[in-house]
Amino acid sequence: MRLVKLELRAFGPFGGCQEIDFEALGEEGIFLITGPTGAGKTTLFDGVMFALYGRASGDRRQPEQFRSDFAEETAVCSAALEFAIRGERYRIERQPQQVRQNAKGRYVTVKAGAVLTGPKGEVLSKIREVDARVVELVGLTAEQFRQIVLLPQGEFRKLLDSSSAEKQEIFRRIFGTQKFSRLEDLLREQAGEAQAKMEELTVRLQVEREKIACAPGSLLEGLCGAEYPDYDAILQQLEESLQAAQGELERAAARRQEVAARRRALDPDALARQNQGIAALAIAKAEWAAWQAEGPLQSQREEALDLARRAELCRQAMRRAKETAERAESARRQAKEAARALAENRPRWEAAQAGAEALLGQETARTAALRRAEALRGQQEQARRRERVEGELARCERTLQRLGQLQTYLQLRDRRQEGEEQRRALTALREAALARREAETALAEAQRRAQEESQRHLQGQAALLAEGLTPGAPCPVCGATHHPAPARAGGEIPTAAQLEETAARVEALRRRAEGARAEEAACRAALPAALQGVQDLPAQDATLKDELALLAAEERRLADQVAAFIPLDQLAAKGLDTPAGCELAASRQQSRREALEEERGQLADLPLPHQLEGEAAAAEAEAKALAEQIAARRAAFSRAQEQQASLQKAVDIYAESAREAAAAAEAEEETTRQQFARQGLRADALPQGGEEEIRRLEGEIAAYRERGAQWQARLEGLAEYEGKTPCDLEEAARRSEQLAAEEEALERQLSEGQVALAQNGGCREAIAALLAQRDRWGEGYRDAVDLYRVASGQNAKKLSFERYVLSAYFDQVVRAANRRFAGMTEGKYTLLRRTEREKGNRASGLDLEVLDSLTGKTRHVNTLSGGESFQASLSLALGLADVIQLFSGGVSLETVFIDEGFGSLDAEALECAVDTLERLRREDRVVGIISHVEWLEERLPVALAVRPLPEGGSRASVRRGGRESD
């Protein structure tokens, strides 16, 4: 996959449209992305990631945050990316959900959307379809793409320093090993299910054992009642019991069948039917002999039928020949009649042609009459227009008068509204002054009370000190030893808390008073200019009130006049709610009146409309009469023409029909002669009878054959009575009763034995099946438990199945990383996966060590210096990219971006890192580096510079050899 072009609109710091041509940037194979912090370098990665997957390149940004703060309110935030896969170009465009201003100035929410256009113009516009198609084309999920193509700042360093548990979470997202974790859960569930199944089978075995029917005192009864039953012995003994019972049942069943057969043989109805069948067999034999004797007569009938059928075929041929000849004669007569009608019509056809030639002169006269009528009607319409102009002028005068009334009304309304605003300002000022006086009064009262409480508090403190004075002892305040007038408490002493509460109340009232004074000052400053400096506010308010009353009365009067020609609630819709709007409308009406007056002057010399009506009507009548004459002649010519063509067509059709009928008559005559020859008959020697004789012979032959089939079937149905003789019915009935009683006794014995046999047989089958299930589930249970213990990490290495798979992936990543890390460090370091178990229950198997070739010792990767850590991180990231591509079907990713980290390298290490990245270029990859290192700006000839704009936002431009271009 190769990135071609990126287009960002109202995206991040790019308020307008920003295009990035990756093909131009990648001509050198490696380029630099530079710019100050916050200019928007990482936003370019966000644009690529969002266009493809609808996500940001990092985890801290959401698509809804992409809309630029520097874009116009009507702009739509979007990102479009052109990319190529196996030589075919695709274009994808996405927009996040956002709020923008529409054409009406309202803010609306725009839903998220995505459109993918293929190389042949095919389009997908549903987000889910686009997402699925992108993953299918690129071959990578969003997480894998971010790890391979977009290497954000600090992401691959995190992979280097992270613990085994943290690497497991990272690799799980990249390689999709969640299925192995789910396998562990599945194995745990299977182990639990197997244990439950074993317990269920034990209970079901006990139920079946208790259902076995045992003979009292038998060995089987003892086995079934044991506390720990031996099911193999139970099955063996049950099998022997079933075999013995089966033998008894089979003997009883055989005896019952023998008795039933003997009883059925003595059934009275069957014996009576046998006697009747013997008699019927004798009758059928006699009838069959009589039918066979009629055979010669049947042969004569068949010969007569064949002759009659051949004669009928010849008669049918003769009838067809006669009908064909009659049709030929009829066609000849019709052709002759059509030719006669055509000859008779020729004079009328020639007369119609002569009339059509006279149409040209009449058409010219009709056209001239129509033109005269149109000219007169035009003059008449202009005369009517003059009358309409007079009416419109009168309406213009009325409209101008009404607009004058409306303008006066609006001026009064504006004066009234201005007076109301002044009254409201005066009212607000009076209320603010009142509130200020109330607040200052409350503040003064609160300050007086606070001073009194403070005085009482001081007196109380002095009284407390006085209580502790003793004669001759120094005073703690003044040091005197003589106390002539110690202080006395004068009532309740306020506490310190009460003093604080009072002070807080005073402070609140002081703030309230200050707020009221500020509000009064604000209201006074807000007074209109006409009221500034007014001292007597009530008098001014009364004056305004009287003026407003007069204005309101005059306004209502004018409002009634205005409402008579336009509703007041429609003024705004018509743009007439302001004096300026009225003045504009009046100006338009004045211009309209002047134009109408000019038009009236132009039409002043025209005659009146009714004076032109007669001449126009006469010209129209003349044109109409000529048109009717022309239409009549044209219709007559058309009818004559159609009749002539119809007669000619009839002559042709009937002539052709006569020829075809004559040929058909000759062919049918020949067919009749051939039919007589085939049947060997002559027309003068045909036998009599026809179809009626054929039907009579067919009926007699069919009746004879039907009688033969009936008697043959009768004999076959009575064949069982052949050779039998009649029997004594009374003796047979007595013997049948004896056999029925014996059969009933055997039936009861069989029924009881079969119930017991079926019950014990069912128990035997159920027990055997349950034992087989228990054996199978026992093996499965042990396998499930063993598998779960191994997969969940309860093994010697304490390594779960998922981490084992991840270790294999990680080994390949480390091998791929070492191929580049060795080149960067000139073979000094090699990355190794730590295989030793960690102490306790800590996750292990995915930690990294580094082998120092100079010392031959290993140590943890966090001991590397900053520059070495960057080299190791970059190698690990590139190795991870190689492995992901390998396991993604060998998808080719021709573009990779690396975000920062080069500042931690010294000059030599930096040169090695850049050489490594240039080797990627030799692998047909384009590498983009984002960095602030000045050495890279000198080292790399092509750079994409992202710079902040003075008015806000950013702009990106391409720099080649120190020169920048958009």
PDB file of N, CA and C in Angstrom, residues 184 786-803 837 841:
ATOM      1  N   GLU A 184      -8.892 -20.830  26.849  1.00  0.00           N
ATOM      2  CA  GLU A 184      -8.731 -21.191  28.264  1.00  0.00           C
ATOM      3  C   GLU A 184     -10.081 -21.184  28.979  1.00  0.00           C
ATOM      4  N   ASP A 786      -7.011 -31.898  32.423  1.00  0.00           N
ATOM      5  CA  ASP A 786      -5.584 -31.807  32.121  1.00  0.00           C
ATOM      6  C   ASP A 786      -5.303 -30.658  31.142  1.00  0.00           C
ATOM      7  N   LEU A 787      -6.160 -30.535  30.107  1.00  0.00           N
ATOM      8  CA  LEU A 787      -5.961 -29.458  29.128  1.00  0.00           C
ATOM      9  C   LEU A 787      -6.108 -28.093  29.774  1.00  0.00           C
ATOM     10  N   TYR A 788      -7.118 -27.959  30.631  1.00  0.00           N
ATOM     11  CA  TYR A 788      -7.327 -26.664  31.270  1.00  0.00           C
ATOM     12  C   TYR A 788      -6.137 -26.285  32.148  1.00  0.00           C
ATOM     13  N   ARG A 789      -5.611 -27.248  32.890  1.00  0.00           N
ATOM     14  CA  ARG A 789      -4.460 -26.944  33.759  1.00  0.00           C
ATOM     15  C   ARG A 789      -3.251 -26.506  32.942  1.00  0.00           C
ATOM     16  N   VAL A 790      -3.020 -27.194  31.806  1.00  0.00           N
ATOM     17  CA  VAL A 790      -1.862 -26.832  30.982  1.00  0.00           C
ATOM     18  C   VAL A 790      -2.072 -25.459  30.352  1.00  0.00           C
ATOM     19  N   ALA A 791      -3.292 -25.232  29.775  1.00  0.00           N
ATOM     20  CA  ALA A 791      -3.551 -23.984  29.051  1.00  0.00           C
ATOM     21  C   ALA A 791      -3.617 -22.782  29.972  1.00  0.00           C
ATOM     22  N   SER A 792      -4.027 -22.974  31.220  1.00  0.00           N
ATOM     23  CA  SER A 792      -4.176 -21.835  32.127  1.00  0.00           C
ATOM     24  C   SER A 792      -2.886 -21.484  32.859  1.00  0.00           C
ATOM     25  N   GLY A 793      -1.804 -22.211  32.567  1.00  0.00           N
ATOM     26  CA  GLY A 793      -0.527 -21.879  33.198  1.00  0.00           C
ATOM     27  C   GLY A 793      -0.199 -22.713  34.421  1.00  0.00           C
ATOM     28  N   GLN A 794      -1.027 -23.714  34.754  1.00  0.00           N
ATOM     29  CA  GLN A 794      -0.727 -24.589  35.895  1.00  0.00           C
ATOM     30  C   GLN A 794       0.194 -25.706  35.408  1.00  0.00           C
ATOM     31  N   ASN A 795       1.390 -25.279  34.963  1.00  0.00           N
ATOM     32  CA  ASN A 795       2.367 -26.224  34.448  1.00  0.00           C
ATOM     33  C   ASN A 795       3.739 -25.876  35.007  1.00  0.00           C
ATOM     34  N   ALA A 796       4.709 -26.628  34.581  1.00  0.00           N
ATOM     35  CA  ALA A 796       6.048 -26.460  35.169  1.00  0.00           C
ATOM     36  C   ALA A 796       6.628 -25.072  34.868  1.00  0.00           C
ATOM     37  N   LYS A 797       6.337 -24.522  33.682  1.00  0.00           N
ATOM     38  CA  LYS A 797       6.885 -23.209  33.326  1.00  0.00           C
ATOM     39  C   LYS A 797       5.985 -22.055  33.728  1.00  0.00           C
ATOM     40  N   LYS A 798       4.803 -22.386  34.289  1.00  0.00           N
ATOM     41  CA  LYS A 798       3.846 -21.334  34.695  1.00  0.00           C
ATOM     42  C   LYS A 798       3.550 -20.389  33.514  1.00  0.00           C
ATOM     43  N   LEU A 799       3.360 -20.975  32.315  1.00  0.00           N
ATOM     44  CA  LEU A 799       3.170 -20.197  31.106  1.00  0.00           C
ATOM     45  C   LEU A 799       1.834 -20.590  30.477  1.00  0.00           C
ATOM     46  N   SER A 800       0.939 -19.619  30.330  1.00  0.00           N
ATOM     47  CA  SER A 800      -0.371 -19.917  29.743  1.00  0.00           C
ATOM     48  C   SER A 800      -0.218 -20.117  28.242  1.00  0.00           C
ATOM     49  N   PHE A 801      -1.275 -20.706  27.634  1.00  0.00           N
ATOM     50  CA  PHE A 801      -1.246 -20.994  26.202  1.00  0.00           C
ATOM     51  C   PHE A 801      -1.126 -19.702  25.396  1.00  0.00           C
ATOM     52  N   GLU A 802      -1.874 -18.650  25.785  1.00  0.00           N
ATOM     53  CA  GLU A 802      -1.833 -17.395  25.036  1.00  0.00           C
ATOM     54  C   GLU A 802      -0.435 -16.783  25.105  1.00  0.00           C
ATOM     55  N   ARG A 803       0.166 -16.790  26.315  1.00  0.00           N
ATOM     56  CA  ARG A 803       1.487 -16.183  26.428  1.00  0.00           C
ATOM     57  C   ARG A 803       2.537 -17.013  25.690  1.00  0.00           C
ATOM     58  N   ARG A 837      11.628 -17.714  34.794  1.00  0.00           N
ATOM     59  CA  ARG A 837      10.391 -17.404  35.493  1.00  0.00           C
ATOM     60  C   ARG A 837      10.625 -16.303  36.515  1.00  0.00           C
ATOM     61  N   ASN A 841       3.855 -14.801  41.526  1.00  0.00           N
ATOM     62  CA  ASN A 841       2.874 -15.014  40.459  1.00  0.00           C
ATOM     63  C   ASN A 841       2.979 -13.960  39.351  1.00  0.00           C
TER      64      ASN A 841
END
